[in-house]
Coordinates of C-alpha atoms and ligand atoms in Angstrom, one line a residue:
M1 CA -3.0 13.6 32.6
I2 CA -1.6 16.9 31.8
Q3 CA -3.2 19.3 29.4
L4 CA -0.7 21.6 27.2
H5 CA -1.9 24.6 25.7
S6 CA 1.2 26.6 24.9
D7 CA 4.9 26.5 24.2
T8 CA 5.5 27.2 27.7
D9 CA 3.6 24.4 29.0
I10 CA 5.5 22.0 26.6
Q11 CA 8.8 23.5 27.5
E12 CA 7.7 23.0 31.3
H13 CA 6.2 19.3 31.1
L14 CA 7.5 17.7 28.0
Q15 CA 11.3 18.4 27.7
T16 CA 11.8 16.6 31.0
A17 CA 9.3 13.6 30.3
P18 CA 11.0 10.2 29.9
N19 CA 11.4 9.0 26.2
P20 CA 9.8 7.1 24.1
L21 CA 7.3 10.0 23.8
I22 CA 4.5 8.4 21.4
L23 CA 2.3 11.2 19.4
V24 CA -1.4 10.4 18.3
P25 CA -2.3 13.2 16.1
T26 CA -6.2 13.8 16.1
M27 CA -9.0 16.2 15.2
G28 CA -10.8 15.1 18.2
A29 CA -14.4 14.0 18.4
L30 CA -12.7 10.7 19.5
H31 CA -14.3 7.3 18.9
V32 CA -13.4 3.7 19.3
G33 CA -10.9 3.8 16.3
H34 CA -8.8 6.7 18.1
F35 CA -9.0 4.6 21.2
S36 CA -7.4 1.8 19.5
L37 CA -4.4 4.0 18.2
I38 CA -4.3 5.3 21.6
Q39 CA -3.9 1.9 23.1
R40 CA -1.4 1.2 20.7
A41 CA 0.6 4.3 21.6
K42 CA 0.5 3.1 25.4
E43 CA 2.1 -0.2 24.5
L44 CA 4.6 1.5 22.4
A45 CA 5.4 3.7 25.2
G46 CA 5.8 1.0 27.6
E47 CA 6.1 1.4 31.4
H48 CA 8.5 4.3 31.5
G49 CA 7.5 6.0 28.4
N50 CA 4.7 8.7 27.5
V51 CA 1.8 9.0 25.3
V52 CA 0.6 12.5 23.9
V53 CA -2.7 12.9 22.1
S54 CA -3.0 16.2 20.2
I55 CA -6.5 17.3 19.4
F56 CA -6.6 20.1 17.1
V57 CA -9.3 20.9 14.2
N58 CA -6.5 21.8 11.5
P59 CA -8.2 24.8 9.7
I60 CA -5.7 24.8 6.8
Q61 CA -6.7 21.3 5.7
F62 CA -10.4 22.0 5.2
D63 CA -11.3 23.2 1.6
R64 CA -14.9 24.1 2.4
T65 CA -15.3 26.6 5.5
Q66 CA -18.7 24.8 6.1
D67 CA -17.0 21.4 6.8
L68 CA -14.8 23.2 9.2
E69 CA -17.4 25.2 11.0
S70 CA -19.5 22.1 11.4
Y71 CA -16.8 19.8 12.7
P72 CA -17.7 18.3 16.2
Q73 CA -15.7 19.6 18.9
P74 CA -16.9 17.7 22.1
I75 CA -13.6 18.8 24.0
E76 CA -14.7 17.9 27.7
Q77 CA -15.8 14.4 26.3
D78 CA -12.3 13.8 24.6
L79 CA -10.6 14.8 27.6
S80 CA -12.4 12.3 29.8
H81 CA -11.8 9.6 27.1
C82 CA -8.0 10.3 27.2
E83 CA -8.0 10.4 30.9
R84 CA -9.9 7.0 31.1
L85 CA -7.3 5.3 28.5
G86 CA -4.4 6.6 30.5
V87 CA -3.1 9.3 28.2
D88 CA 0.0 11.2 29.7
Y89 CA -0.4 14.6 27.8
V90 CA -3.1 16.1 25.8
Y91 CA -2.0 19.0 23.3
T92 CA -4.9 21.2 22.5
P93 CA -3.7 24.6 20.8
K94 CA -5.9 27.1 20.0
S95 CA -5.5 27.7 16.2
E96 CA -4.7 31.5 16.4
D97 CA -1.7 30.6 18.6
F98 CA -0.5 27.7 16.4
Y99 CA -0.5 29.6 13.4
F100 CA 1.0 33.0 13.0
P101 CA -1.6 35.4 11.0
D102 CA 1.1 36.4 8.8
R103 CA 2.5 32.8 8.1
S104 CA 4.0 32.5 4.6
I105 CA 5.8 29.1 4.8
E106 CA 4.0 25.9 4.0
V107 CA 5.0 22.3 3.5
S108 CA 3.8 21.2 0.1
E109 CA 3.7 17.6 -1.4
N110 CA 3.9 17.5 -5.1
S111 CA 3.1 14.0 -6.2
L112 CA 0.8 11.5 -3.9
S113 CA -1.4 14.5 -3.1
S114 CA -3.0 15.0 -6.4
L115 CA -4.1 11.5 -6.7
L116 CA -7.2 9.6 -5.0
C117 CA -8.8 12.1 -2.2
G118 CA -6.6 14.8 -3.2
A119 CA -8.0 14.9 -6.6
T120 CA -11.0 16.5 -5.5
R121 CA -9.4 18.3 -2.4
P122 CA -6.7 20.8 -3.6
G123 CA -4.5 22.1 -0.8
H124 CA -6.0 19.4 1.8
F125 CA -2.6 17.4 2.1
D126 CA -0.5 20.4 2.2
G127 CA -2.5 21.3 5.2
V128 CA -1.9 17.9 6.7
C129 CA 1.8 17.9 5.9
T130 CA 2.2 21.5 7.4
V131 CA 0.3 20.6 10.8
I132 CA 2.2 17.3 11.2
T133 CA 5.5 19.1 10.3
K134 CA 4.7 21.6 13.4
L135 CA 3.3 18.8 15.9
F136 CA 6.6 16.9 15.2
N137 CA 8.7 20.2 15.7
I138 CA 6.7 21.2 18.8
L139 CA 6.4 17.9 20.5
Q140 CA 9.4 16.1 19.2
P141 CA 8.1 12.7 19.5
T142 CA 10.0 9.3 19.1
A143 CA 7.1 7.7 17.2
A144 CA 3.6 8.7 15.9
V145 CA 0.5 6.5 15.1
F146 CA -1.6 6.9 12.2
G147 CA -4.6 4.9 11.0
Q148 CA -4.5 2.8 7.8
K149 CA -8.1 3.9 7.0
D150 CA -6.6 7.2 5.7
Y151 CA -4.2 5.2 3.7
Q152 CA -3.0 8.0 1.2
Q153 CA -2.4 10.4 4.4
L154 CA -0.3 7.5 6.0
T155 CA 1.7 7.1 2.8
I156 CA 2.0 11.1 2.4
I157 CA 3.4 11.3 6.1
K158 CA 5.8 8.5 5.7
R159 CA 7.2 10.4 2.7
L160 CA 7.3 13.8 4.7
V161 CA 9.2 12.0 7.4
R162 CA 11.7 10.5 4.4
D163 CA 12.0 13.4 2.5
L164 CA 12.4 15.9 5.4
S165 CA 14.7 13.5 7.4
Y166 CA 12.5 13.5 10.4
R167 CA 13.6 11.1 13.2
V168 CA 10.3 9.9 13.8
E169 CA 8.9 6.4 13.5
I170 CA 5.6 6.1 11.6
I171 CA 3.3 3.4 13.0
A172 CA 0.5 2.1 10.9
H173 CA -2.6 1.0 12.9
P174 CA -5.1 -1.4 11.2
T175 CA -8.5 0.2 10.5
V176 CA -11.2 -0.4 13.2
R177 CA -14.6 -1.5 12.2
E178 CA -18.0 -1.7 13.3
L179 CA -19.5 -5.1 13.8
S180 CA -21.0 -4.5 10.2
G181 CA -17.7 -3.9 8.7
L182 CA -18.1 -0.3 8.2
A183 CA -14.9 1.7 9.0
M184 CA -15.3 3.7 12.2
S185 CA -15.5 7.5 11.3
S186 CA -16.8 10.6 13.0
R187 CA -18.7 11.0 9.6
N188 CA -20.7 8.0 10.1
A189 CA -22.8 9.9 12.7
G190 CA -24.2 11.9 9.6
L191 CA -25.6 9.0 7.8
T192 CA -29.4 8.0 8.1
P193 CA -30.5 4.8 9.8
D194 CA -31.2 3.5 6.2
E195 CA -27.7 4.7 4.8
L196 CA -26.0 3.2 8.0
K197 CA -27.6 -0.1 7.0
L198 CA -26.3 0.2 3.5
A199 CA -22.8 1.4 4.2
P200 CA -21.2 -1.7 5.3
A201 CA -21.4 -2.4 1.3
I202 CA -18.2 -0.6 0.9
R203 CA -16.3 -3.4 3.0
E204 CA -18.3 -6.1 1.6
G205 CA -17.3 -5.0 -1.9
L206 CA -13.8 -4.5 -1.2
L207 CA -13.7 -7.9 0.6
K208 CA -15.2 -9.5 -2.8
A209 CA -12.5 -7.7 -4.9
H210 CA -9.7 -8.9 -2.6
E211 CA -11.2 -12.6 -2.9
L212 CA -11.0 -12.2 -6.8
Y213 CA -7.4 -11.4 -6.4
E214 CA -6.8 -14.2 -4.0
N215 CA -8.2 -16.5 -6.6
G216 CA -5.4 -15.5 -9.0
E217 CA -7.1 -12.4 -10.9
R218 CA -4.5 -9.6 -11.7
S219 CA -6.6 -7.2 -14.1
A220 CA -7.2 -4.0 -12.0
D221 CA -10.3 -3.6 -14.2
R222 CA -11.8 -6.7 -13.3
I223 CA -10.9 -6.5 -9.6
L224 CA -12.5 -3.1 -9.4
S225 CA -15.5 -4.4 -11.4
K226 CA -16.3 -6.8 -8.8
F227 CA -16.5 -3.9 -6.1
R228 CA -19.1 -1.8 -8.4
L229 CA -21.2 -4.7 -9.1
H230 CA -21.5 -5.3 -5.3
L231 CA -22.1 -1.8 -4.5
D232 CA -24.6 -1.4 -7.3
K233 CA -26.6 -4.4 -6.0
S234 CA -26.4 -3.6 -2.3
A235 CA -26.6 0.2 -2.2
P236 CA -27.7 1.4 -5.5
H237 CA -28.2 5.1 -4.4
S238 CA -24.5 5.5 -3.1
K239 CA -22.3 7.3 -5.6
I240 CA -18.7 6.4 -6.0
D241 CA -16.5 9.4 -5.9
Y242 CA -13.3 7.4 -6.9
L243 CA -12.5 3.6 -7.1
E244 CA -8.8 2.9 -7.8
C245 CA -6.2 0.0 -7.5
V246 CA -3.0 1.7 -6.7
C247 CA 0.7 0.9 -6.1
A248 CA 0.9 0.6 -2.3
E249 CA 3.9 2.9 -2.3
N250 CA 3.5 5.6 -4.8
L251 CA -0.4 5.6 -5.1
H252 CA -0.1 5.3 -8.8
A253 CA -2.9 3.7 -10.4
L254 CA -2.2 0.0 -11.7
K255 CA -3.6 -1.7 -14.9
D256 CA -2.1 -5.1 -13.5
V257 CA -1.7 -6.1 -10.0
D258 CA 1.9 -7.1 -10.2
R259 CA 3.3 -5.6 -6.9
P260 CA 1.9 -4.8 -3.2
A261 CA -1.4 -2.7 -3.9
V262 CA -4.3 -1.2 -2.3
I263 CA -7.7 -0.8 -3.3
A264 CA -8.8 2.8 -2.3
T265 CA -12.3 4.2 -2.7
A266 CA -14.7 7.3 -1.5
V267 CA -18.3 6.6 -1.7
F268 CA -21.0 9.1 -1.1
F269 CA -23.9 8.2 0.9
G270 CA -26.2 11.3 0.7
Q271 CA -24.1 14.1 1.4
V272 CA -21.7 11.9 3.6
R273 CA -18.4 10.9 1.9
L274 CA -17.0 7.6 3.5
I275 CA -13.4 6.2 2.5
D276 CA -12.1 2.8 3.0
N277 CA -9.3 0.6 1.4
I278 CA -8.1 -2.7 1.3
V279 CA -4.4 -4.0 1.0
L280 CA -3.8 -6.6 -1.8
Ligands
AMP1 P1 -8.9 12.4 12.7 O1 -9.2 12.7 14.0 O2 -10.0 11.9 12.0 O3 -8.0 13.1 11.8 O4 -8.0 10.8 12.7 C1 -6.9 10.9 13.6 C2 -6.4 9.5 13.4 O5 -7.2 8.5 13.7 C3 -5.9 9.2 12.0 O6 -4.4 8.9 11.9 C4 -6.6 8.3 11.5 O7 -6.4 7.7 10.2 C5 -7.2 7.5 12.5 N1 -8.4 6.9 12.7 C6 -9.6 7.3 12.5 N2 -10.5 6.4 12.3 C7 -9.9 5.4 12.4 C8 -10.4 4.0 12.2 N3 -11.8 3.7 12.1 N4 -9.5 3.0 12.3 C9 -8.1 3.2 12.6 N5 -7.6 4.7 12.7 C10 -8.6 5.7 12.5

């Protein structure tokens, strides 16, 4: 495995690396969810292709400096996970090398970003679009793998590729879960043992809502009520940040589920905000 820090490293090693080159962008603190994305990238790369994992805690996508400062960065551990998983290249730029101090151009998304998670995190998805644009330009991957857990992010990246004509294939990878059904996330480490027992209620509520849809219900209100009821009963101290049934493509809220749709939610357990979704 080769660790790439700078443009010179990339020119020296990546430009001659045989294609396809499959990128897995991450912010590190790798867990089993990330491992699964990396394994998918390995399969896509095949015997002759290469996998590059980027590990970069992107400062411009954090709206609160405290979150950025407390973001875990176990880099040695992450590198050894990548090595064990057979990753070919790990790209670990330093923030001060990645962004020019007087940078004045940013990629902004003007429609999908104001919804769901974006409603309470202004600027977050512009930060994401900017870092992904730069990663695509720097590394020039054939394809990139993103988790469906971050459904809004995935949708925005697909839009970025479409609107800016990138020739990068976007691969959506299913959400990896604990046995309890809780979506794996580096944030789960912040839950108390009690909260950890209650947090699978998010997945259970989504499954109940899905079941109602499967039984023929098409009213978004009634489908979402099923989720609310379950969460109230099973995790009464949790707090829903948002809960919406949206069009799977443009993320606009639906009254009736008459097209491919997604139920997306963010729920607070104490200070920890967990997101999850289910496709209808
Ligand atoms: P992050 O390091 O949190 O920015 O995540 C890097 C990538 O891993 C993103 O594409 C996430 O959607 C994906 N990811 C994180 N957790 C999971 C999970 N539990 N299942 C699938 N993908 C995930």
